[in-house]
Short mmCIF file of C-alpha atoms and ligand atoms in Angstrom, two decimals:
data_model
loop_
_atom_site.label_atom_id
_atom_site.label_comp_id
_atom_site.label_asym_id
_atom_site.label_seq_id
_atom_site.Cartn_x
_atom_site.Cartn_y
_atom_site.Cartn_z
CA UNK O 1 149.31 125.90 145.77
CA UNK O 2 151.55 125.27 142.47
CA UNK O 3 149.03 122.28 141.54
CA UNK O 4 145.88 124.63 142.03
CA UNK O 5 147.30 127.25 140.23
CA UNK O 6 148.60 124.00 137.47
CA UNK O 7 145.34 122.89 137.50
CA UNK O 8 143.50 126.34 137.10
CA UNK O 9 145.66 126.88 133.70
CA UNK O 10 145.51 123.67 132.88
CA UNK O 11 141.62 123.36 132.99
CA UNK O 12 141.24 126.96 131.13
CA UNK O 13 143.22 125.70 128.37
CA UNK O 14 141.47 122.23 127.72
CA UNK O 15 137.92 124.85 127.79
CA UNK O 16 139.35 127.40 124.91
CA UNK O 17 141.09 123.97 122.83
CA UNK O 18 137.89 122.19 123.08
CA UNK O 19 135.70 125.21 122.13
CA UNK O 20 137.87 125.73 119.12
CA UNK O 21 137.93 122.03 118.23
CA UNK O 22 134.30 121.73 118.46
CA UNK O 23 134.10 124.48 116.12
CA UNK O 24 135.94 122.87 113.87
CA UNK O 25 134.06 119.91 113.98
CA UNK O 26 130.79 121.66 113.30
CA UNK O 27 132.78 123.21 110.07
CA UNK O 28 133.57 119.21 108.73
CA UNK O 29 130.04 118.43 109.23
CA UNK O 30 129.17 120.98 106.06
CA UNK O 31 131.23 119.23 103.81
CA UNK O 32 130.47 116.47 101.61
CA UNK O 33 132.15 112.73 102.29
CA UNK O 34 135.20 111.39 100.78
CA UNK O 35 136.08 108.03 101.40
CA UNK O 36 139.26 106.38 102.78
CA UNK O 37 140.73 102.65 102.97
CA UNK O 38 144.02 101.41 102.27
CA UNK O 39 145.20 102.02 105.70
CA UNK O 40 148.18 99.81 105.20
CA UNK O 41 149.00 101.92 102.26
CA UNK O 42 148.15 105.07 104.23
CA UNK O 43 150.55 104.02 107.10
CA UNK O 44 153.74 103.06 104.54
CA UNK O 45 153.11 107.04 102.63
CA UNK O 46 152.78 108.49 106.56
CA UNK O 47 156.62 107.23 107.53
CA UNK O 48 158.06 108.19 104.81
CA UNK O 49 156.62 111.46 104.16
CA UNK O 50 155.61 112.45 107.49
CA UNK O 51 157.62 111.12 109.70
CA UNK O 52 160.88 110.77 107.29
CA UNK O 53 160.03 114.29 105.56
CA UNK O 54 161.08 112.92 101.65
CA UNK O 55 159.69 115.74 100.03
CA UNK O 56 161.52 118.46 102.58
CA UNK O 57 164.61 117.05 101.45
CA UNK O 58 164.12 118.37 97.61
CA UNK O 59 165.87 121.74 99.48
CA UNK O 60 168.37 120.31 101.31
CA UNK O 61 169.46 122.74 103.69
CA UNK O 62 166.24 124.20 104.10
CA UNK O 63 164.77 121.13 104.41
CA UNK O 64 167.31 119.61 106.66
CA UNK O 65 166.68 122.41 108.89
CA UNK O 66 162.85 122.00 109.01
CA UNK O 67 163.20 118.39 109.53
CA UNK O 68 164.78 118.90 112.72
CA UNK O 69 162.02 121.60 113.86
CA UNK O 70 159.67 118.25 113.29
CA UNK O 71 161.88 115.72 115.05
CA UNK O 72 162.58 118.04 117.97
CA UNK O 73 158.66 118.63 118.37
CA UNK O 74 158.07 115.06 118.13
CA UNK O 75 160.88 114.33 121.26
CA UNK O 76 160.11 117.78 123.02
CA UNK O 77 156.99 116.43 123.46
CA UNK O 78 157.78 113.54 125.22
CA UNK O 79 159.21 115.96 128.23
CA UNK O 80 156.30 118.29 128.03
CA UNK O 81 153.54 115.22 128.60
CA UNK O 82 156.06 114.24 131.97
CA UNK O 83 155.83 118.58 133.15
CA UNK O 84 151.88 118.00 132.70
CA UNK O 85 152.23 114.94 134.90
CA UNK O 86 154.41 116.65 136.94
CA UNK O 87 151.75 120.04 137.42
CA UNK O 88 148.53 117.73 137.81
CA UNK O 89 149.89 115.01 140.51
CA UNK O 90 152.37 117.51 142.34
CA UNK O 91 155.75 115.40 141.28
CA UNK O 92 159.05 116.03 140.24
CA UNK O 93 160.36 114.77 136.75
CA UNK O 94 157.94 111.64 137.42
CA UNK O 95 159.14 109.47 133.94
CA UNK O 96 162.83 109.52 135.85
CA UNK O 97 161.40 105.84 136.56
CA UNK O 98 162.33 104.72 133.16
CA UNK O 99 165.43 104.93 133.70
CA UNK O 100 168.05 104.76 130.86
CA UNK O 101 164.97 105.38 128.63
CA UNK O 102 164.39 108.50 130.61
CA UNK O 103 168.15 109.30 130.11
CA UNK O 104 168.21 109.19 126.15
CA UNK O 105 164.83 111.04 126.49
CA UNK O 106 165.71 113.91 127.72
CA UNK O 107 169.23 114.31 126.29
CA UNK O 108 167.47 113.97 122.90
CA UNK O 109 165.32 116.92 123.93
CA UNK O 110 167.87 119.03 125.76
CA UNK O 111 170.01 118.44 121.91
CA UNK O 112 167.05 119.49 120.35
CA UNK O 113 166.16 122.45 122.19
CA UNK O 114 169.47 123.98 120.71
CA UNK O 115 169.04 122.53 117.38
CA UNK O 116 165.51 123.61 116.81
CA UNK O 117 166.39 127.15 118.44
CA UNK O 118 168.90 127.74 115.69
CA UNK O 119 166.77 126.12 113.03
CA UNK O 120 163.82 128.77 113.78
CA UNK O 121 166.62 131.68 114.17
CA UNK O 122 167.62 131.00 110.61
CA UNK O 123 163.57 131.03 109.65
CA UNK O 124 162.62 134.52 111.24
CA UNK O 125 166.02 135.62 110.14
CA UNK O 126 165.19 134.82 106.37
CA UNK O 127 161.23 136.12 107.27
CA UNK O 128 163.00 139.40 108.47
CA UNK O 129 165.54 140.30 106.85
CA UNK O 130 165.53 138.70 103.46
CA UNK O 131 162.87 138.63 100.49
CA UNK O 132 162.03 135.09 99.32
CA UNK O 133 159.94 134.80 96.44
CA UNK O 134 158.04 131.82 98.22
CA UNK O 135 156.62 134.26 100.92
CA UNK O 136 155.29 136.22 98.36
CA UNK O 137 151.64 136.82 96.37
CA UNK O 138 148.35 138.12 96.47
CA UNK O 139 147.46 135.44 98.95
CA UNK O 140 150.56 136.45 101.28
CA UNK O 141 148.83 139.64 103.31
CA UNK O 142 150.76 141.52 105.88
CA UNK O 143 148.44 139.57 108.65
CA UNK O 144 149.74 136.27 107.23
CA UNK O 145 153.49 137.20 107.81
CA UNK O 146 152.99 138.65 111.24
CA UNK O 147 150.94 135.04 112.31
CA UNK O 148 153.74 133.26 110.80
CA UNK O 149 156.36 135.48 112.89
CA UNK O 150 154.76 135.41 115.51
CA UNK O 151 154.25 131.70 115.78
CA UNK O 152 158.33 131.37 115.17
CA UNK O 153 159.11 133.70 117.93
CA UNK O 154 157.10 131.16 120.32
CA UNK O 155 158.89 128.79 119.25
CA UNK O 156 162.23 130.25 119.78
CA UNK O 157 160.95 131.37 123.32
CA UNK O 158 159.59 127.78 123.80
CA UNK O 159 162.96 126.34 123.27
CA UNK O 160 165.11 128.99 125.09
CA UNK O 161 163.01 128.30 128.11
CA UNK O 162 163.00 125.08 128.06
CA UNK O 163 167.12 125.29 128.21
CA UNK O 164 166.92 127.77 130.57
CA UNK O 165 164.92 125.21 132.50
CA UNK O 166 167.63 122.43 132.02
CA UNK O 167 170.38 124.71 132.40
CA UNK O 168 169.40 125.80 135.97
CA UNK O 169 167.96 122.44 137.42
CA UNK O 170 171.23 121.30 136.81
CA UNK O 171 173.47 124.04 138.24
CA UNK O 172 170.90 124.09 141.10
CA UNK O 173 170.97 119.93 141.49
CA UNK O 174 175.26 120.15 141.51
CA UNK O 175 174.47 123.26 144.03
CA UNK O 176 172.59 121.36 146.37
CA UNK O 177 174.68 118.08 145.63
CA UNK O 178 171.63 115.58 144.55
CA UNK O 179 171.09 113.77 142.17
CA UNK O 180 170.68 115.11 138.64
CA UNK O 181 167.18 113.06 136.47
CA UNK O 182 168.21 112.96 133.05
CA UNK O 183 170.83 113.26 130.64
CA UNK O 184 171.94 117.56 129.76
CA UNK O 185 174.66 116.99 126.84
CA UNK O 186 173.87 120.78 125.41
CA UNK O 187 172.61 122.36 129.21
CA UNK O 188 175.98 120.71 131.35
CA UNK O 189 178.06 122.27 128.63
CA UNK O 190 176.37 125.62 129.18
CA UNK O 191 176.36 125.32 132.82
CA UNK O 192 179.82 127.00 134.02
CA UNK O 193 179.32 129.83 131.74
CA UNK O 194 176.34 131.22 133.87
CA UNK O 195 177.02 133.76 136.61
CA UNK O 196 177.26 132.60 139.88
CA UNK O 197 173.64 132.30 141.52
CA UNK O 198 172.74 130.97 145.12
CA UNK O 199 170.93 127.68 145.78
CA UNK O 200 167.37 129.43 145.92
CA UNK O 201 168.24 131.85 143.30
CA UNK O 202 168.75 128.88 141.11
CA UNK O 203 165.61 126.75 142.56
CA UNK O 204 163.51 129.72 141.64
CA UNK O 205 165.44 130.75 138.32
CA UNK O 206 164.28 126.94 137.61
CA UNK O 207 160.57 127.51 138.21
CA UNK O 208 160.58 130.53 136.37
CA UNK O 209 161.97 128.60 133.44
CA UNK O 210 159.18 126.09 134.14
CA UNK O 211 156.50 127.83 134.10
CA UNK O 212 157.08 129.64 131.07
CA UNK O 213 157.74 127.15 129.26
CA UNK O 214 154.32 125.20 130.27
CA UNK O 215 152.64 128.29 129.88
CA UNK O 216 153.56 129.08 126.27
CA UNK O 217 153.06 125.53 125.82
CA UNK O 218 149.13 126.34 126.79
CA UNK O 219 149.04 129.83 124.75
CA UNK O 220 150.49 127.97 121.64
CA UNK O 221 148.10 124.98 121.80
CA UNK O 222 145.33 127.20 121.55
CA UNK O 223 146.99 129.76 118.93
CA UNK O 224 147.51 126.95 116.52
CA UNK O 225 144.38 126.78 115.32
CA UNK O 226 144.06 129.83 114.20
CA UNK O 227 147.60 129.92 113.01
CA UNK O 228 149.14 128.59 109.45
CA UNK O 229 150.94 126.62 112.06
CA UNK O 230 147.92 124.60 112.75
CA UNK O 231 149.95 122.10 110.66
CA UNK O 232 151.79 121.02 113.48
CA UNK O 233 148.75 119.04 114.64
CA UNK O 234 147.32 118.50 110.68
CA UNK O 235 150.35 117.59 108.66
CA UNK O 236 151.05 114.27 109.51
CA UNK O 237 147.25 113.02 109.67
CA UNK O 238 146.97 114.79 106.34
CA UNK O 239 150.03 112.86 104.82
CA UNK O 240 148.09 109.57 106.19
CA UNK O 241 144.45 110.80 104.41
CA UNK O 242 146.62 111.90 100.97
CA UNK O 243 145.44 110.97 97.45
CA UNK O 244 146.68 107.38 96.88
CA UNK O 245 145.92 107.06 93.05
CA UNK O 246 148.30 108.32 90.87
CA UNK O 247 148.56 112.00 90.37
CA UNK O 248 147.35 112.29 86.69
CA UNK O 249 144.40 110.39 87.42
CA UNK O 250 141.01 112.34 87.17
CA UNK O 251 138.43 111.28 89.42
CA UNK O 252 135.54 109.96 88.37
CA UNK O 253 132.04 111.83 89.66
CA UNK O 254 129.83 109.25 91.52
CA UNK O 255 126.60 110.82 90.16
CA UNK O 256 127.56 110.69 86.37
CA UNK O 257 128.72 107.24 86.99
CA UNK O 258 125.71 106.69 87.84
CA UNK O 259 123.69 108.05 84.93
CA UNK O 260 126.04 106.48 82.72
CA UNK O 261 125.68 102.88 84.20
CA UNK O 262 121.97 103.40 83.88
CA UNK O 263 121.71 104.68 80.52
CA UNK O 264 123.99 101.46 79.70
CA UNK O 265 122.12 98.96 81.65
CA UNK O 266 119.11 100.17 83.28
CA UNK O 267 118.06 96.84 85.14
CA UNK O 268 121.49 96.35 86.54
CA UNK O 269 122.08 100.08 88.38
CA UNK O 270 118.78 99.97 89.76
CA UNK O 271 119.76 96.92 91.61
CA UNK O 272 122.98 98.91 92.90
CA UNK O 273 123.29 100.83 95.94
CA UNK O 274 122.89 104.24 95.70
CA UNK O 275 124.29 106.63 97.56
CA UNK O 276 122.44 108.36 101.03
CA UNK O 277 124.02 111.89 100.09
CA UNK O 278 121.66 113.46 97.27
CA UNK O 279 123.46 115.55 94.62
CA UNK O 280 122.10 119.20 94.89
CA UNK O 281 124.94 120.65 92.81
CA UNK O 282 127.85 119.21 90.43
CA UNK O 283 131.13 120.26 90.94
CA UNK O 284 132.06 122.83 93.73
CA UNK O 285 130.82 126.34 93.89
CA UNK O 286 131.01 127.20 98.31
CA UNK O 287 132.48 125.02 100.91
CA UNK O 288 129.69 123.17 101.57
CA UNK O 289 130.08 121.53 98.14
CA UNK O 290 133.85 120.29 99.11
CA UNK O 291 135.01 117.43 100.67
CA UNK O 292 135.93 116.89 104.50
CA UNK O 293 139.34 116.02 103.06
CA UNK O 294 139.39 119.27 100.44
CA UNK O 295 138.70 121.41 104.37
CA UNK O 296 141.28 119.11 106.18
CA UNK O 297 144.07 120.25 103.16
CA UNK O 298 143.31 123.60 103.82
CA UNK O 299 143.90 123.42 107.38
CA UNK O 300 146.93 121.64 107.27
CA UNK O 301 148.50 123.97 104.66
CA UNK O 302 151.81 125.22 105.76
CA UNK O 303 151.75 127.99 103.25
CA UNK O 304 155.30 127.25 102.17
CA UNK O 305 154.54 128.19 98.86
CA UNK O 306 156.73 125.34 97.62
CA UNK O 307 153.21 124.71 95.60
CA UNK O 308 153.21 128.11 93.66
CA UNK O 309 156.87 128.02 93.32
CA UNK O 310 156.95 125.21 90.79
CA UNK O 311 153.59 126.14 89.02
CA UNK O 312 153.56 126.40 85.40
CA UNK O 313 150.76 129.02 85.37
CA UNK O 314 151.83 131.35 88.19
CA UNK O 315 155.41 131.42 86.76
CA UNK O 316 154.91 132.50 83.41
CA UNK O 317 152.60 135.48 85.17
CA UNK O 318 148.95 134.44 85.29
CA UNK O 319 146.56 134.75 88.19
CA UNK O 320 146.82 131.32 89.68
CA UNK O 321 148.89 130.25 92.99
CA UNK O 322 147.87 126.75 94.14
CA UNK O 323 148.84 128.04 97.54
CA UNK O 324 145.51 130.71 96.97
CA UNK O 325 143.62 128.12 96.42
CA UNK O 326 143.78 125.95 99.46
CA UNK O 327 143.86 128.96 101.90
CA UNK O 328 140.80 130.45 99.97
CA UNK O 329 138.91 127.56 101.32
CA UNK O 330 139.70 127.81 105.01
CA UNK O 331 139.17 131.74 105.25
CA UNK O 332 135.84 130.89 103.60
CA UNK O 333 134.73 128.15 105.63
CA UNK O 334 135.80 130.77 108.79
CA UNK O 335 133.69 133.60 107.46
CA UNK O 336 130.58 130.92 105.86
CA UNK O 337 130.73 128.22 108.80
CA UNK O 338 129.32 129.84 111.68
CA UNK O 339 126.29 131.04 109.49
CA UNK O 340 125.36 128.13 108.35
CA UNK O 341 126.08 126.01 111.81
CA UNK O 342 123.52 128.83 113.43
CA UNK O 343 121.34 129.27 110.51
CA UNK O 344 121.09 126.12 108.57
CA UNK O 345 122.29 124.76 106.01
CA UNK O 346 120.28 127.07 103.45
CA UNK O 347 122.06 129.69 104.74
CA UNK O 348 123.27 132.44 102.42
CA UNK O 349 125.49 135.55 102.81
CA UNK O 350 125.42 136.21 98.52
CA UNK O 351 129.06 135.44 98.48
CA UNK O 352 130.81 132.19 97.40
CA UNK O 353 134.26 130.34 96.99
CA UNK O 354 133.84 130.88 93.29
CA UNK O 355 134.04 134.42 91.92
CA UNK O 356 134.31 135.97 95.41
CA UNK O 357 137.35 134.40 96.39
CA UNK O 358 138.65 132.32 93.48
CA UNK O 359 137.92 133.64 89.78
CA UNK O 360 137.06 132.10 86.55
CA UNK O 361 140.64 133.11 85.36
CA UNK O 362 142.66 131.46 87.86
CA UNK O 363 140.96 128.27 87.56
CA UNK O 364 141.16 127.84 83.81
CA UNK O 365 144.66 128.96 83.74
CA UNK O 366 145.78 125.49 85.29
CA UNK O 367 147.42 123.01 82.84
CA UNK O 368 146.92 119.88 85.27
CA UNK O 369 150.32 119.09 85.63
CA UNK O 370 150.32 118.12 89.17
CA UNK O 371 153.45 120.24 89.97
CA UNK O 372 151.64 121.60 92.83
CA UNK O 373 150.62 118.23 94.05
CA UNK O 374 154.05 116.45 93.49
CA UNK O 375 155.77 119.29 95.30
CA UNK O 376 153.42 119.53 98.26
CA UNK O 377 155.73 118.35 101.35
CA UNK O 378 152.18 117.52 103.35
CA UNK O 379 150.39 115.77 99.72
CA UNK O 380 147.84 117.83 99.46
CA UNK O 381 146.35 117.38 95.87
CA UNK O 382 145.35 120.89 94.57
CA UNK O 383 143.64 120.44 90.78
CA UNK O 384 141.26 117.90 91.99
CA UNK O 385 139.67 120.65 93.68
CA UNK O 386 140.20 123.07 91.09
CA UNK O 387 138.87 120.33 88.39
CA UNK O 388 135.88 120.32 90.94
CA UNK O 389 135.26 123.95 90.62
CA UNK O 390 135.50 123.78 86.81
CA UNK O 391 132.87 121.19 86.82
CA UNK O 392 130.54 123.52 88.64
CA UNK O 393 131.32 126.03 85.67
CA UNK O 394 130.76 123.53 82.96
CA UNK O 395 128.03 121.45 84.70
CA UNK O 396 126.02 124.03 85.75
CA UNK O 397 126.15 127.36 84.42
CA UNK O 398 127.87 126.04 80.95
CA UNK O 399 130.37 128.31 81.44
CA UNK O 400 133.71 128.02 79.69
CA UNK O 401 136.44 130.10 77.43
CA UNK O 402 135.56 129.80 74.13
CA UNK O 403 138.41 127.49 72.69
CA UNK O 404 137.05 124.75 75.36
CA UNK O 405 133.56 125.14 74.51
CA UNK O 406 134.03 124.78 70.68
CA UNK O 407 135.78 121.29 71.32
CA UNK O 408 132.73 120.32 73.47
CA UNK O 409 130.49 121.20 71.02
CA UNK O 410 132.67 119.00 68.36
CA UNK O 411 132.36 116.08 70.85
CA UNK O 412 128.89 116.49 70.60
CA UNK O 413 128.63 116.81 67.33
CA UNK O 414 131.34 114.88 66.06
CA UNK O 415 132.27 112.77 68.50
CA UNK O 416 136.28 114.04 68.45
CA UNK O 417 137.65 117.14 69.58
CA UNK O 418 138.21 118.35 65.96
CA UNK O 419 135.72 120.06 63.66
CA UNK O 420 135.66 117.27 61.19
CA UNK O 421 132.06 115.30 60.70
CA UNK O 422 132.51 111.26 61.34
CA UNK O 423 132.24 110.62 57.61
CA UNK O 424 135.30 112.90 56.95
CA UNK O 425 137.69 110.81 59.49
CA UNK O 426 139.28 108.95 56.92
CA UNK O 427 139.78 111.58 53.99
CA UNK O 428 143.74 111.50 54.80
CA UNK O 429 143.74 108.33 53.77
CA UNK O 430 141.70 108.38 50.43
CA UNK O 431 144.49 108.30 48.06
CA UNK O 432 146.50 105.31 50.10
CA UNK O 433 146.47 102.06 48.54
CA UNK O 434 145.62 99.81 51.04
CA UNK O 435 145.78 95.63 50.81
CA UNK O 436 143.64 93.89 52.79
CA UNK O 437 144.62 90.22 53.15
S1 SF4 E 501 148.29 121.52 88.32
FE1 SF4 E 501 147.58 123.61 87.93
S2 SF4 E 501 147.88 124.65 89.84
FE2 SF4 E 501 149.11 122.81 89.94
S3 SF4 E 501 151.13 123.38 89.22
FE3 SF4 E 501 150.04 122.63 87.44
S4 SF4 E 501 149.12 124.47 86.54
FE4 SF4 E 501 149.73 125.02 88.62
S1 SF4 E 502 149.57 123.50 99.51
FE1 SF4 E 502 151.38 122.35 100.19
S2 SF4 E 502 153.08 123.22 99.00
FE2 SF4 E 502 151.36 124.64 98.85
S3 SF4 E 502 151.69 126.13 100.45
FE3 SF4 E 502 150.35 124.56 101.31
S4 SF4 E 502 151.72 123.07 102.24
FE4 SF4 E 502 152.99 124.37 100.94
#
């Protein structure tokens, strides 16, 4: 009966993941390619970013405290994948096989359990009960605090039952006098302080504990994706897709390249390869003009704010928050995506990314520095995407403040930012006297 009922939940759950995922997918197929190598690379940036959490550590207790939330997920897991095991083939703690590995397995976990219970405490504590400037802005609506509480109180619940779990199988395993599977430093330490329960009481107390804990497992698979803390799947994939070239580097655009080469050497770029994707638009105006990776970034965004905390631009007052950015893409893509997955890809609801969601102001108010970027725990590179968007502005609807537009028009006419003719370059030096040799 307990596997039907396993498999019931477990096969509902794999149908609502798989929906949302394929949902997903359909939203990646609207953007525009961005391609990756340097895997070796990739890999080096993924341990020590992801899986070391480097850039966490600028806070240190903060940090220390969210890098054990990660490292408790990562060995948490390794229990859960043994209870679905467990619920599909009707066993009981099947890994036990492993032995001493099984051992430091599980006593990892059951240390974790309290460690990442206390860690997420101290987060809704500081959600609750204290104002931090990071959780704050225009982007930060009352919906986006309640997801992110209510995603920490899972949590919480998620670890609590899974001691409750350990705590019981063991007082019920001394109870009955067999053998106890695992390792419990934290749970046989807790053990005598429980009131005194019978055998059954504790058997059942223990399957209670069990299913709970599978069953928010289930719920919070599902939430996720919906959830800022979607990044529990995204982050470390994202770390291994970030921007390898160094952060002040602009980007060239394939299709000016292009037009360049050719105006420079026709006969040679007509020989090249060009690319499959034609180029209806420069720049970025709507989703469908960014790249798989720009979407990825904005699912993956914890909105820590760590982003908009060390921004130039937002500090000294104006409009922009990094952190607005990146979420302005993924509530766009939610509201444009399903419109253009039924409709096509001409499909138009007279709104877009730019003006609608992100202004004019915001973007010009960014000085480049790559604060954002360095800062970003997860690497997610936030003015290539706002470069992008100017580009659109410039590109195609020649739209700029004034002060920038004056210094194109002294390119163009002068070939130098300044309003000084070519002939006139050298006037400061008219009344040197120069040797030549
Ligand atoms: S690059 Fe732009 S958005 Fe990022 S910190 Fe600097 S000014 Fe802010
Ligand atoms: S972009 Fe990076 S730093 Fe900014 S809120 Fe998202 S995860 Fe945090």
């Amino acid at each position: 009966m307990k596997q039907i009922i396993f498999l019931t939940v477990l096969l509902l759950t794999l149908g609502v993941f798989t929906y949302t995922i394929n949902r997903i997918i359909g939203f990646f197929r609207l953007t525009r390619p961005f391609p990756i190598k340097d895997y070796g690379k990739r890999f080096k940036v993924m341990l020590e970013v992801a899986f070391g959490q480097s850039k966490i550590f600028r806070r240190p207790v903060v940090g220390f405290l969210h890098a054990l939330v990660f490292w408790g997920f990562c060995v948490i897991l390794l229990g859960s994948i043994e209870m679905v095991v467990d619920g599909v083939s009707g066993t009981h703690r099947i890994l036990s096989v492993l032995g001493v590995l099984y051992d430091i397995i599980i006593a990892s976990g059951d240390v974790f359990a309290l460690l990442v219970a206390i860690s997420i405490a101290v987060f809704l504590s500081r959600r609750l009960f204290f104002r931090i400037r990071r959780f704050e802005g225009i982007e930060m609506k009352s919906g986006t605090h309640i997801d992110a509480n209510i995603a920490l109180s899972m949590i919480l619940l998620l670890m609590l039952s899974l001691l409750g779990m350990n705590i019981f199988y063991y007082n019920h395993q001394l109870a009955e006098g067999d053998v106890i599977k695992g390792v419990y430093p934290v749970s046989s330490l807790m053990a005598p302080f429980l009131p005194e329960f019978t055998t059954s009481s504790l058997g059942s107390l223990h399957e209670i504990c069990w299913w709970t804990h599978i069953f928010l497992i289930f719920v919070f698979a599902n939430m996720l994706p919906y959830s800022k803390h979607f990044h529990v799947f995204m982050s470390v994939p994202n770390v291994f897709l970030s921007r390898l070239d160094p952060l002040g580097k602009l980007p060239n655009m394939d299709s000016i390249t292009r037009e360049v080469s050719f105006m420079l050497n026709p006969d040679q770029t007509l020989a090249a390869p060009v690319s499959d994707v034609p180029v209806e638009r420069f720049g970025v105006k709507d989703v469908e003009d960014v790249t798989w990776k720009n979407y990825f970034d904005s699912l993956s965004c914890t909105q820590c704010g760590r982003c908009t905390a060390v921004c130039p631009a937002n500090i000294t007052g104006k409009r922009l928050s990094p952190r607005k950015i990146i979420m302005d893409v993924r509530t766009r893509m939610n509201e444009k995506g399903p419109g253009m997955i039924n409709k096509g890809s001409d499909y138009s609801d007279n709104k877009s990314l730019l003006r609608d969601y992100i202004t004019e102001e915001e973007l010009w108010a960014c000085t480049t520095c790559n604060a954002c970027a360095k800062e970003c725990p997860i690497n997610i590179n936030h003015p290539t995407l706002i470069i992008d968007m100017r580009r659109y502005l410039v590109m195609e609807e020649a739209s700029a403040p004034g002060e920038i537009k004056a210094v194109f028009n002294n390119i163009e006419n002068n070939g130098a930012p300044w309003q000084f003719s070519n002939e006139d370059r050298l006037l400061w030096a008219k009344d040197f006297e120069i040797r030549v040799k």
